[in-house]
Coordinates of C-alpha atoms (C1' of nucleotides) in Angstrom, one line a residue:
Chain A
M954 CA 65.4 122.2 65.2
R955 CA 66.8 120.6 68.9
K956 CA 64.2 120.7 71.6
P957 CA 65.4 120.1 75.0
R958 CA 63.2 117.5 76.0
S959 CA 64.5 115.2 73.0
I960 CA 68.0 115.4 73.9
C961 CA 67.4 114.6 77.7
A962 CA 64.9 111.7 76.9
E963 CA 67.2 108.8 77.0
C964 CA 69.8 110.5 78.8
P965 CA 70.9 107.7 81.8
A966 CA 71.6 111.1 84.1
L967 CA 67.9 111.7 83.3
E968 CA 66.4 109.3 86.1
K969 CA 69.1 108.8 88.4
G970 CA 71.5 111.5 87.9
L971 CA 71.5 115.4 88.1
C972 CA 68.8 115.7 85.9
G973 CA 65.9 113.8 87.6
A974 CA 66.3 116.7 90.4
L975 CA 65.2 119.3 88.3
R976 CA 61.8 120.5 87.7
D977 CA 60.6 121.0 84.0
D978 CA 61.3 124.5 83.3
E979 CA 64.5 124.0 85.1
L980 CA 65.0 121.2 82.2
A981 CA 64.6 123.4 79.7
R982 CA 66.8 126.0 80.4
L983 CA 69.4 123.3 81.1
G984 CA 68.8 121.6 77.8
A985 CA 69.1 124.9 75.5
V986 CA 72.6 125.1 76.8
T987 CA 73.3 121.5 77.0
R988 CA 75.7 119.8 74.3
H989 CA 76.2 116.2 74.0
R990 CA 79.4 115.6 73.2
T991 CA 81.6 112.6 72.3
F992 CA 85.3 112.0 73.2
P993 CA 88.0 109.0 72.3
A994 CA 89.7 107.2 74.8
G995 CA 92.6 109.1 76.3
H996 CA 90.6 112.5 76.1
V997 CA 91.9 115.5 78.8
I998 CA 88.7 116.5 79.8
H999 CA 90.3 118.7 82.6
A1000 CA 93.7 118.9 83.9
E1001 CA 95.1 119.1 87.2
G1002 CA 95.4 122.4 88.0
E1003 CA 93.5 124.2 85.9
V1004 CA 89.8 125.6 86.5
P1005 CA 87.4 123.6 84.1
P1006 CA 85.2 125.8 81.9
S1007 CA 82.3 123.7 82.0
F1008 CA 80.8 121.2 84.2
C1009 CA 79.5 117.7 82.7
A1010 CA 77.3 114.6 83.1
I1011 CA 78.7 111.5 82.1
L1012 CA 76.2 109.5 79.3
S1013 CA 78.3 106.6 78.6
G1014 CA 82.1 105.2 79.1
V1015 CA 84.3 105.6 82.2
V1016 CA 86.2 108.4 83.0
K1017 CA 89.5 108.3 85.7
L1018 CA 90.2 111.1 88.0
M1019 CA 93.8 111.2 88.3
K1020 CA 97.0 112.5 90.1
S1021 CA 100.2 112.7 89.4
L1022 CA 103.8 112.7 91.7
P1023 CA 106.7 114.7 90.5
N1024 CA 108.9 111.6 89.8
G1025 CA 106.1 110.7 87.2
N1026 CA 104.4 108.2 89.2
Q1027 CA 100.3 108.0 89.2
Q1028 CA 97.5 107.3 91.0
I1029 CA 93.8 107.0 89.5
V1030 CA 92.0 108.7 92.8
G1031 CA 88.8 107.7 91.4
L1032 CA 86.3 106.6 88.7
A1033 CA 83.1 108.5 87.4
R1034 CA 80.7 106.7 85.6
P1035 CA 77.8 106.9 83.6
G1036 CA 75.8 109.2 86.1
D1037 CA 78.2 110.9 87.5
F1038 CA 79.5 114.5 87.3
L1039 CA 83.0 116.1 86.4
G1040 CA 83.9 119.2 88.2
R1041 CA 83.3 121.1 91.2
P1042 CA 80.9 123.8 91.2
F1043 CA 81.9 127.0 93.1
G1044 CA 85.6 125.3 93.4
G1045 CA 88.4 126.5 91.9
E1046 CA 90.5 124.2 90.2
A1047 CA 90.9 121.1 89.5
R1048 CA 93.2 118.8 92.0
A1049 CA 92.6 115.9 89.7
S1050 CA 93.1 115.2 85.6
A1051 CA 89.9 113.6 84.2
V1052 CA 90.6 111.8 81.6
A1053 CA 88.5 109.6 79.3
A1054 CA 89.7 105.7 79.8
S1055 CA 87.5 104.6 77.1
E1056 CA 85.3 106.3 74.3
I1057 CA 82.7 108.6 76.5
K1058 CA 79.5 110.4 76.1
L1059 CA 79.6 113.7 77.9
C1060 CA 76.4 116.1 78.5
W1061 CA 78.7 119.3 78.6
F1062 CA 77.5 123.0 79.6
P1063 CA 79.0 126.0 81.2
R1064 CA 79.7 126.0 84.7
A1065 CA 77.7 129.1 85.6
T1066 CA 74.8 127.4 83.8
I1067 CA 75.0 124.5 87.0
E1068 CA 76.0 127.1 89.8
G1069 CA 73.3 129.2 88.5
L1070 CA 71.3 126.1 88.8
A1071 CA 72.3 124.9 92.5
S1072 CA 72.2 128.6 93.9
E1073 CA 68.3 129.0 92.7
S1074 CA 67.4 125.1 92.8
T1075 CA 67.4 123.2 96.6
A1076 CA 66.7 119.7 94.5
V1077 CA 69.8 120.3 92.8
K1078 CA 72.1 121.5 96.2
D1079 CA 70.3 118.2 97.6
W1080 CA 71.6 116.1 94.8
L1081 CA 75.0 117.5 94.4
F1082 CA 75.7 116.9 98.5
E1083 CA 74.3 113.6 98.2
H1084 CA 76.4 112.9 95.4
V1085 CA 79.7 114.5 96.9
A1086 CA 78.8 112.1 100.1
D1087 CA 78.6 109.2 98.3
E1088 CA 81.8 109.7 96.4
L1089 CA 83.5 110.3 99.9
E1090 CA 82.3 107.0 101.1
R1091 CA 83.7 105.1 98.1
A1092 CA 86.8 107.5 97.9
Q1093 CA 87.0 105.8 101.8
E1094 CA 86.7 102.6 100.7
W1095 CA 89.2 102.7 98.4
I1096 CA 91.5 103.9 101.1
M1097 CA 91.0 101.1 103.5
L1098 CA 91.6 99.1 100.3
L1099 CA 95.1 100.7 99.8
G1100 CA 96.2 100.9 103.0
R1101 CA 95.6 97.4 104.1
M1102 CA 94.4 95.2 101.4
T1103 CA 97.2 92.4 99.8
A1104 CA 97.5 92.7 96.0
E1105 CA 95.8 89.5 95.4
Q1106 CA 92.8 91.4 97.6
K1107 CA 93.0 94.4 95.6
I1108 CA 92.8 92.5 92.5
A1109 CA 90.0 90.3 93.5
A1110 CA 88.0 93.4 95.3
F1111 CA 88.7 95.4 91.7
L1112 CA 87.0 92.4 89.7
M1113 CA 83.9 93.0 92.2
T1114 CA 83.1 96.1 92.5
V1115 CA 83.6 95.7 88.2
L1116 CA 80.9 93.1 88.3
R1117 CA 79.0 94.9 90.6
D1118 CA 78.6 97.7 88.2
Q1119 CA 77.7 95.6 85.5
R1120 CA 75.1 93.7 87.6
A1121 CA 73.3 96.9 88.1
Q1122 CA 73.2 97.9 84.5
Q1123 CA 72.0 94.2 82.7
T1124 CA 69.0 92.8 83.3
D1125 CA 68.5 89.7 85.3
A1126 CA 68.2 87.2 82.2
A1127 CA 72.4 86.7 82.2
R1128 CA 72.9 86.2 85.8
T1129 CA 71.3 82.9 86.1
S1130 CA 74.4 80.9 84.9
G1131 CA 77.4 80.7 87.8
D1132 CA 79.8 82.0 84.7
V1133 CA 79.7 86.1 84.2
I1134 CA 81.2 87.6 81.7
I1135 CA 82.4 90.8 82.5
E1136 CA 84.6 93.7 80.7
L1137 CA 86.8 95.5 82.0
P1138 CA 86.4 99.4 81.6
L1139 CA 90.6 99.8 82.2
S1140 CA 94.0 98.5 80.5
R1141 CA 96.6 96.5 83.0
T1142 CA 97.9 100.1 83.4
E1143 CA 95.5 101.8 84.3
I1144 CA 94.3 98.9 86.8
A1145 CA 97.6 99.0 88.6
D1146 CA 97.5 102.7 88.9
Y1147 CA 94.0 102.3 90.4
L1148 CA 95.4 99.7 92.8
G1149 CA 98.7 101.2 93.8
L1150 CA 100.4 98.1 92.1
T1151 CA 103.3 97.7 89.4
I1152 CA 101.4 96.3 86.1
E1153 CA 103.6 92.7 86.5
T1154 CA 102.2 92.3 89.6
V1155 CA 98.4 92.7 88.2
S1156 CA 99.0 90.6 85.9
R1157 CA 100.4 88.0 88.0
Q1158 CA 97.6 87.9 90.1
I1159 CA 95.2 87.4 87.4
A1160 CA 97.6 84.9 85.6
R1161 CA 97.2 83.2 89.6
L1162 CA 93.3 83.3 89.4
R1163 CA 93.4 81.8 86.1
E1164 CA 95.5 78.9 87.2
R1165 CA 93.2 78.6 90.0
K1166 CA 90.1 78.0 87.6
V1167 CA 88.6 81.3 89.5
I1168 CA 88.5 83.1 86.0
S1169 CA 89.0 82.7 82.4
V1170 CA 90.7 85.6 80.6
G1171 CA 89.6 86.1 77.3
N1172 CA 90.9 89.5 75.3
S1173 CA 92.9 91.5 77.6
R1174 CA 89.4 93.5 78.3
T1175 CA 87.0 90.8 78.8
M1176 CA 87.3 87.6 81.3
V1177 CA 84.3 85.2 82.7
V1178 CA 84.3 85.0 86.2
H1179 CA 83.7 81.5 87.3
H1180 CA 83.6 81.8 90.9
P1181 CA 82.4 85.4 92.0
E1182 CA 82.4 83.5 95.7
V1183 CA 85.9 82.7 95.7
L1184 CA 87.0 86.4 94.9
E1185 CA 84.6 87.3 97.4
D1186 CA 86.5 84.9 100.0
V1187 CA 89.7 86.1 99.1
V1188 CA 88.5 89.7 100.1
E1189 CA 87.3 88.8 103.1
S1190 CA 90.3 86.5 103.9
A1191 CA 92.7 87.4 106.9
L1192 CA 95.5 85.0 105.8
P1193 CA 95.0 86.1 101.9
G1194 CA 94.1 82.8 100.0
E1195 CA 93.7 80.8 102.8
R1196 CA 89.9 80.2 102.9
A1197 CA 89.8 80.8 99.2
K1198 CA 91.6 77.9 98.4
E1199 CA 89.8 75.7 100.5
A1200 CA 86.7 76.9 98.5
L1201 CA 88.4 76.0 95.7
R1202 CA 89.6 72.5 96.5
V1203 CA 85.7 71.5 95.9
Chain B
M1288 CA 71.2 130.1 132.6
R1289 CA 72.4 128.9 129.7
K1290 CA 72.1 131.4 127.0
P1291 CA 72.5 130.3 123.6
R1292 CA 75.2 133.3 122.9
S1293 CA 77.4 132.6 125.5
I1294 CA 77.8 128.6 124.9
C1295 CA 78.8 129.7 121.3
A1296 CA 80.6 132.7 121.8
E1297 CA 84.1 131.5 122.2
C1298 CA 83.2 128.3 119.9
P1299 CA 86.0 127.5 117.1
A1300 CA 83.2 126.4 114.9
L1301 CA 82.1 130.1 115.0
E1302 CA 83.8 131.6 112.4
K1303 CA 85.3 129.0 109.8
G1304 CA 83.2 126.1 111.2
L1305 CA 79.2 125.8 110.5
C1306 CA 77.6 128.3 112.9
G1307 CA 79.7 131.1 111.0
A1308 CA 77.2 130.1 107.9
L1309 CA 74.1 130.5 110.5
R1310 CA 72.0 133.8 110.7
D1311 CA 71.3 134.7 114.4
D1312 CA 68.0 133.4 114.7
E1313 CA 69.2 130.1 113.1
L1314 CA 72.2 130.2 115.8
A1315 CA 70.0 131.0 118.5
R1316 CA 68.0 128.6 117.6
L1317 CA 70.8 125.6 117.3
G1318 CA 71.8 127.1 120.4
A1319 CA 69.1 126.2 122.4
V1320 CA 69.4 122.5 121.9
T1321 CA 73.5 122.5 121.9
R1322 CA 75.4 120.7 124.7
H1323 CA 79.2 120.6 124.5
R1324 CA 80.4 118.0 125.9
T1325 CA 83.9 116.1 126.4
F1326 CA 84.9 112.6 125.8
P1327 CA 88.8 111.4 126.9
A1328 CA 90.6 109.1 124.4
G1329 CA 89.4 106.5 123.0
H1330 CA 85.6 106.9 123.5
V1331 CA 83.0 105.8 120.7
I1332 CA 81.5 108.6 119.3
H1333 CA 79.8 106.3 117.1
A1334 CA 80.3 103.0 115.6
E1335 CA 80.5 101.8 111.9
G1336 CA 77.0 100.4 111.0
E1337 CA 75.7 101.9 113.7
V1338 CA 72.7 105.0 112.4
P1339 CA 74.4 108.1 114.6
P1340 CA 71.5 109.5 116.6
S1341 CA 73.4 112.9 116.9
F1342 CA 75.1 115.2 114.8
C1343 CA 78.4 117.3 116.0
A1344 CA 80.7 119.6 115.7
I1345 CA 84.3 119.5 116.8
L1346 CA 85.6 121.7 119.0
S1347 CA 89.1 120.7 120.2
G1348 CA 91.3 117.3 119.8
V1349 CA 91.1 115.2 117.1
V1350 CA 88.9 112.1 115.7
K1351 CA 89.9 109.2 113.8
L1352 CA 87.4 108.2 111.7
M1353 CA 88.3 104.2 110.8
K1354 CA 87.0 101.0 109.5
S1355 CA 87.5 97.5 110.1
L1356 CA 88.7 94.1 107.9
P1357 CA 86.8 91.1 109.1
N1358 CA 90.1 90.0 110.1
G1359 CA 90.6 92.6 112.7
N1360 CA 92.9 95.1 110.8
Q1361 CA 92.0 98.3 110.8
Q1362 CA 92.6 101.7 108.8
I1363 CA 92.2 105.1 109.6
V1364 CA 90.3 106.7 106.7
G1365 CA 90.5 110.0 107.9
L1366 CA 90.8 112.8 110.2
A1367 CA 88.8 115.3 111.6
R1368 CA 89.7 118.4 113.4
P1369 CA 88.6 121.5 115.3
G1370 CA 86.0 122.6 112.7
D1371 CA 84.8 119.5 111.1
F1372 CA 81.5 117.5 112.1
L1373 CA 81.1 114.2 112.4
G1374 CA 78.1 112.4 111.0
R1375 CA 76.0 112.7 107.3
P1376 CA 72.8 114.8 107.8
F1377 CA 69.9 112.5 105.4
G1378 CA 72.7 109.6 105.5
G1379 CA 71.9 106.3 106.5
E1380 CA 73.7 104.5 108.9
A1381 CA 77.7 105.6 109.3
R1382 CA 80.0 103.3 106.8
A1383 CA 83.3 104.6 109.6
S1384 CA 83.8 104.7 113.5
A1385 CA 84.4 108.1 115.0
V1386 CA 86.9 107.3 118.0
A1387 CA 88.4 110.0 120.0
A1388 CA 92.2 110.1 119.3
S1389 CA 92.6 112.4 122.4
E1390 CA 90.5 113.9 124.6
I1391 CA 87.8 116.1 122.7
K1392 CA 85.3 118.6 123.2
L1393 CA 82.1 118.4 121.1
C1394 CA 79.7 120.6 120.2
W1395 CA 76.5 117.5 120.1
F1396 CA 73.1 118.2 119.2
P1397 CA 70.5 115.7 117.8
R1398 CA 70.5 114.9 114.0
A1399 CA 66.9 116.3 113.5
T1400 CA 68.1 119.5 114.5
I1401 CA 71.0 119.8 111.7
E1402 CA 68.6 118.4 109.0
G1403 CA 65.9 120.6 110.3
L1404 CA 68.0 123.7 109.6
A1405 CA 69.7 122.6 106.7
S1406 CA 66.1 121.8 104.7
E1407 CA 65.4 125.4 105.9
S1408 CA 68.6 127.6 105.3
T1409 CA 70.3 127.7 102.0
A1410 CA 73.6 128.7 103.7
V1411 CA 73.8 125.8 105.6
K1412 CA 73.2 123.5 102.5
D1413 CA 76.1 125.6 101.1
W1414 CA 78.9 125.0 103.9
L1415 CA 77.8 121.4 103.9
F1416 CA 78.2 120.6 100.2
E1417 CA 81.6 122.7 100.6
H1418 CA 82.6 120.8 103.5
V1419 CA 82.2 117.4 102.1
A1420 CA 84.1 118.4 98.5
D1421 CA 86.8 119.6 100.9
E1422 CA 86.8 116.2 102.7
L1423 CA 86.7 114.7 99.3
E1424 CA 89.8 116.9 97.7
R1425 CA 91.6 115.1 101.2
A1426 CA 90.5 112.0 100.7
Q1427 CA 92.1 111.6 97.2
E1428 CA 95.5 113.3 98.3
W1429 CA 95.3 110.4 101.1
I1430 CA 94.5 107.5 98.2
M1431 CA 97.4 109.2 96.1
L1432 CA 99.8 108.5 99.5
L1433 CA 98.6 105.3 100.1
G1434 CA 98.9 104.1 96.6
R1435 CA 102.1 105.5 95.4
M1436 CA 104.7 106.0 98.3
T1437 CA 107.0 104.6 100.3
A1438 CA 106.8 104.2 103.8
E1439 CA 109.7 107.2 103.8
Q1440 CA 107.7 109.3 102.0
K1441 CA 104.4 108.7 104.3
I1442 CA 105.7 109.5 107.1
A1443 CA 107.2 112.3 105.9
A1444 CA 103.7 113.4 104.4
F1445 CA 102.3 112.7 107.7
L1446 CA 104.7 115.0 109.3
M1447 CA 104.0 117.5 107.1
T1448 CA 100.4 117.5 107.5
V1449 CA 101.0 117.9 111.2
L1450 CA 103.4 120.7 110.8
R1451 CA 101.0 122.5 108.3
D1452 CA 97.5 121.8 110.9
Q1453 CA 99.9 123.1 113.9
R1454 CA 101.5 126.4 111.7
A1455 CA 98.1 127.4 110.6
Q1456 CA 96.4 127.4 114.1
Q1457 CA 99.6 129.2 116.3
T1458 CA 100.8 132.8 116.0
D1459 CA 103.6 134.0 113.5
A1460 CA 106.0 134.3 116.6
A1461 CA 107.0 130.6 117.0
R1462 CA 107.9 130.4 113.2
T1463 CA 111.0 132.3 113.2
S1464 CA 113.0 129.8 114.2
G1465 CA 113.8 126.8 111.4
D1466 CA 113.3 124.5 114.6
V1467 CA 109.1 123.5 114.9
I1468 CA 108.0 121.6 117.9
I1469 CA 105.5 119.6 116.8
E1470 CA 102.6 117.7 118.8
L1471 CA 101.6 114.6 116.8
P1472 CA 97.8 113.8 117.6
L1473 CA 98.1 110.1 117.3
S1474 CA 100.1 107.1 118.9
R1475 CA 102.3 105.0 116.6
T1476 CA 99.6 102.1 116.4
E1477 CA 97.6 104.9 115.0
I1478 CA 99.8 106.6 112.6
A1479 CA 100.6 103.1 111.4
D1480 CA 96.4 102.8 110.7
Y1481 CA 96.6 106.2 109.0
L1482 CA 99.4 105.2 106.7
G1483 CA 98.6 101.8 105.9
L1484 CA 102.1 100.6 107.5
T1485 CA 102.9 98.8 110.7
I1486 CA 104.1 100.1 113.9
E1487 CA 107.8 98.4 113.5
T1488 CA 107.8 100.6 110.2
V1489 CA 107.0 103.7 111.3
S1490 CA 109.0 103.2 114.5
R1491 CA 111.8 102.7 112.2
Q1492 CA 111.2 105.6 109.5
I1493 CA 110.6 107.8 112.7
A1494 CA 114.3 106.5 113.9
R1495 CA 115.9 107.1 110.5
L1496 CA 114.6 110.5 110.2
R1497 CA 116.5 111.1 114.1
E1498 CA 119.6 109.4 112.1
R1499 CA 119.6 112.0 109.8
K1500 CA 119.3 114.6 112.0
V1501 CA 116.3 115.7 110.6
I1502 CA 114.0 115.6 113.4
S1503 CA 114.5 114.4 117.4
V1504 CA 112.3 112.9 119.3
G1505 CA 111.1 113.9 122.8
N1506 CA 108.7 112.1 124.4
S1507 CA 106.7 109.9 121.9
R1508 CA 104.0 112.6 121.2
T1509 CA 106.3 115.6 120.5
M1510 CA 109.1 115.9 118.2
V1511 CA 111.5 118.8 116.7
V1512 CA 111.7 119.5 113.2
H1513 CA 115.0 120.8 112.4
H1514 CA 114.7 120.4 108.7
P1515 CA 111.4 120.8 107.5
E1516 CA 112.6 121.4 103.6
V1517 CA 114.5 117.6 104.0
L1518 CA 111.1 116.4 104.9
E1519 CA 109.5 118.3 101.8
D1520 CA 112.4 117.0 99.6
V1521 CA 111.1 113.3 100.6
V1522 CA 107.8 114.0 99.7
E1523 CA 108.5 114.8 95.9
S1524 CA 111.4 112.7 95.7
A1525 CA 111.2 110.1 93.0
L1526 CA 113.9 107.3 94.6
P1527 CA 113.3 107.6 98.5
G1528 CA 116.2 109.7 99.9
E1529 CA 118.1 110.6 97.1
R1530 CA 118.0 114.3 96.9
A1531 CA 116.7 114.2 100.6
K1532 CA 119.9 112.5 101.4
E1533 CA 122.0 115.4 99.2
A1534 CA 120.2 118.6 101.1
L1535 CA 121.3 117.0 104.4
R1536 CA 125.0 117.0 103.2
V1537 CA 125.2 120.8 103.7
Chain C
dC306 C1' 105.0 92.2 56.7
dG307 C1' 106.6 94.9 60.5
dC308 C1' 106.4 98.1 63.7
dG309 C1' 104.5 99.6 67.9
dT310 C1' 101.7 99.3 72.1
dC311 C1' 100.5 96.3 75.6
dA312 C1' 100.4 92.2 78.4
dT313 C1' 102.7 88.3 80.0
dT314 C1' 106.5 85.9 82.3
dG315 C1' 111.4 85.0 84.7
dA316 C1' 115.0 86.1 87.9
dA317 C1' 117.0 89.2 90.9
dA318 C1' 116.6 92.8 94.4
dT319 C1' 114.3 95.3 98.1
dA320 C1' 111.0 97.2 100.8
dC321 C1' 108.1 95.9 104.1
dT322 C1' 106.1 92.8 107.5
dT323 C1' 106.9 89.4 110.6
dC324 C1' 108.1 86.9 115.0
dA325 C1' 110.9 88.1 118.8
dA326 C1' 113.2 89.9 122.6
dC327 C1' 113.8 93.7 125.1
dG328 C1' 113.7 99.2 127.2
dA329 C1' 111.2 103.2 128.7
dC330 C1' 106.9 104.9 130.6
dC331 C1' 103.5 105.1 134.0
dG332 C1' 100.2 104.5 137.3
dT333 C1' 99.1 100.9 141.0
dG334 C1' 100.0 98.8 145.6
dG335 C1' 103.1 97.1 148.7
Chain D
dC974 C1' 109.9 104.7 148.1
dC975 C1' 110.6 101.2 145.8
dA976 C1' 108.9 97.1 143.6
dC977 C1' 105.5 95.4 140.2
dG978 C1' 102.9 94.5 136.0
dG979 C1' 100.9 96.8 131.6
dT980 C1' 101.0 99.4 127.7
dC981 C1' 103.8 101.1 124.4
dG982 C1' 107.8 102.2 121.4
dT983 C1' 112.1 100.6 119.8
dT984 C1' 115.5 97.0 117.8
dG985 C1' 117.4 93.0 115.6
dA986 C1' 116.8 89.1 112.4
dA987 C1' 114.4 86.3 109.4
dG988 C1' 111.0 85.8 105.9
dT989 C1' 108.2 86.7 101.8
dA990 C1' 105.3 90.2 98.9
dT991 C1' 105.7 93.3 95.6
dT992 C1' 109.0 95.6 92.7
dT993 C1' 112.5 96.0 89.3
dC994 C1' 115.1 94.9 85.5
dA995 C1' 114.8 92.4 81.5
dA996 C1' 113.0 89.3 77.7
dT997 C1' 109.8 87.2 75.0
dG998 C1' 104.7 86.8 73.0
dA999 C1' 100.2 88.7 71.6
dC1000 C1' 97.1 91.6 69.0
dG1001 C1' 96.2 95.9 65.8
dC1002 C1' 97.7 98.7 62.4
dG1003 C1' 99.5 101.1 58.9

DNA sequence: CGCGTCATTGAAATACTTCAACGACCGTGG
DNA sequence: CCACGGTCGTTGAAGTATTTCAATGACGCG
């Protein structure tokens, strides 16, 4: 017997996510049609141009939203993390594919459910609006990054966002040391597609940061950040690397 | 005596804009506190980091949303055109400056008004949600453009969007000819900031399109597009200019 | 162990930027 | 009316960041 409460109990979407905006009876209604599903990395949740039949919240893992150009080039136009949702209620066909970047857990339910809920509950509408507005802000940050940053700055900025995301989740305990271990949610190829670079450039810039002892690279998905301040400086710096090099010389 | 109806009567926001979502009594309430205001090009409607005290809909002209990097570099992260609104209801400080790119007419009213209206009217909420979701889609298109296109493709894509925007507004009459006259909403510097290029590169790419007889340039804000298909091809093409050159050779 | 995928590294090519000079346009003031 | 200065756009030449092409190395899996 699956009681709605039990499935939602230890859900990351419960507090900050969509479900936090629901009243108990609404939550129960949602819980009744909800399915938690797990997918492996690479799984296509919905493809560009399709009308997604379902709507879902991400429980764990990272989903990349990507568009592709006729020539085969692709660009990741956004990342969705736990608490984010996939799909546009009342929208038509998706304008980007949603693909699992790692193994993911999803809270999955029919499109009609979310649309019904949104039609009736003003809290749900409010939540959706705020969420989309936040996503728009993030997209605009990214436009800035893609349009005006050098490869070095892009990599530094990317590492900073991973760092921030990871800090937000873990306890204060792990933060005391200057060194921080981070887990990259993306492969080199995906980082390249995210930052609008080639995989080689990504690799070289990471190598440079390693040579400068700002980071250490373990296996390709993990690294240790020794000097977050330097990364910050690189992002801020006008002439790439200028202030950053000074900061390192200490 | 300013009657609410009269001020809203020939308003571009009436049909497709926010006001189209309002009931008559809501419209009347809005009309009572609304002011139409005109600003010259360059006027700052609200600056990055400020909490905008007002909310407004654009009646005519183009507003650029821009962010700046500490080094002085700037990037236009979006354009707002007639029917679009400025400001995020329930949001805090603006994360981008809104600056008039041309002379603009605004329908201006206090922040509290739109927030009150949105709290009460579900139609207003719906409209806001749809609008932000559309903006997000456009932002994602732009991410694709900035991350994966060459300078030539960026310019072609920009001209195509101007062309599309202009076509949407004017009558069918003017479209019969292959040649289309377009009015650029931005200066070269602004185009550069929009496309993430330098002004020189913009100028050179426009020159190349002119040499190839795809366009003619009149004064710097107007041009004639002779071969929209070539522009389209350039955007689609894998190796920039390859298919486009063939298309031109005819 | 060998194979395939993913990451790294090097050398050459190139797209874009930077620096610098010049030309066109426009309003101002002589 | 024309000369003047300012802004904006164009063009050229040199420099540089990033890409492209190509080869090698590391890791995981059957």
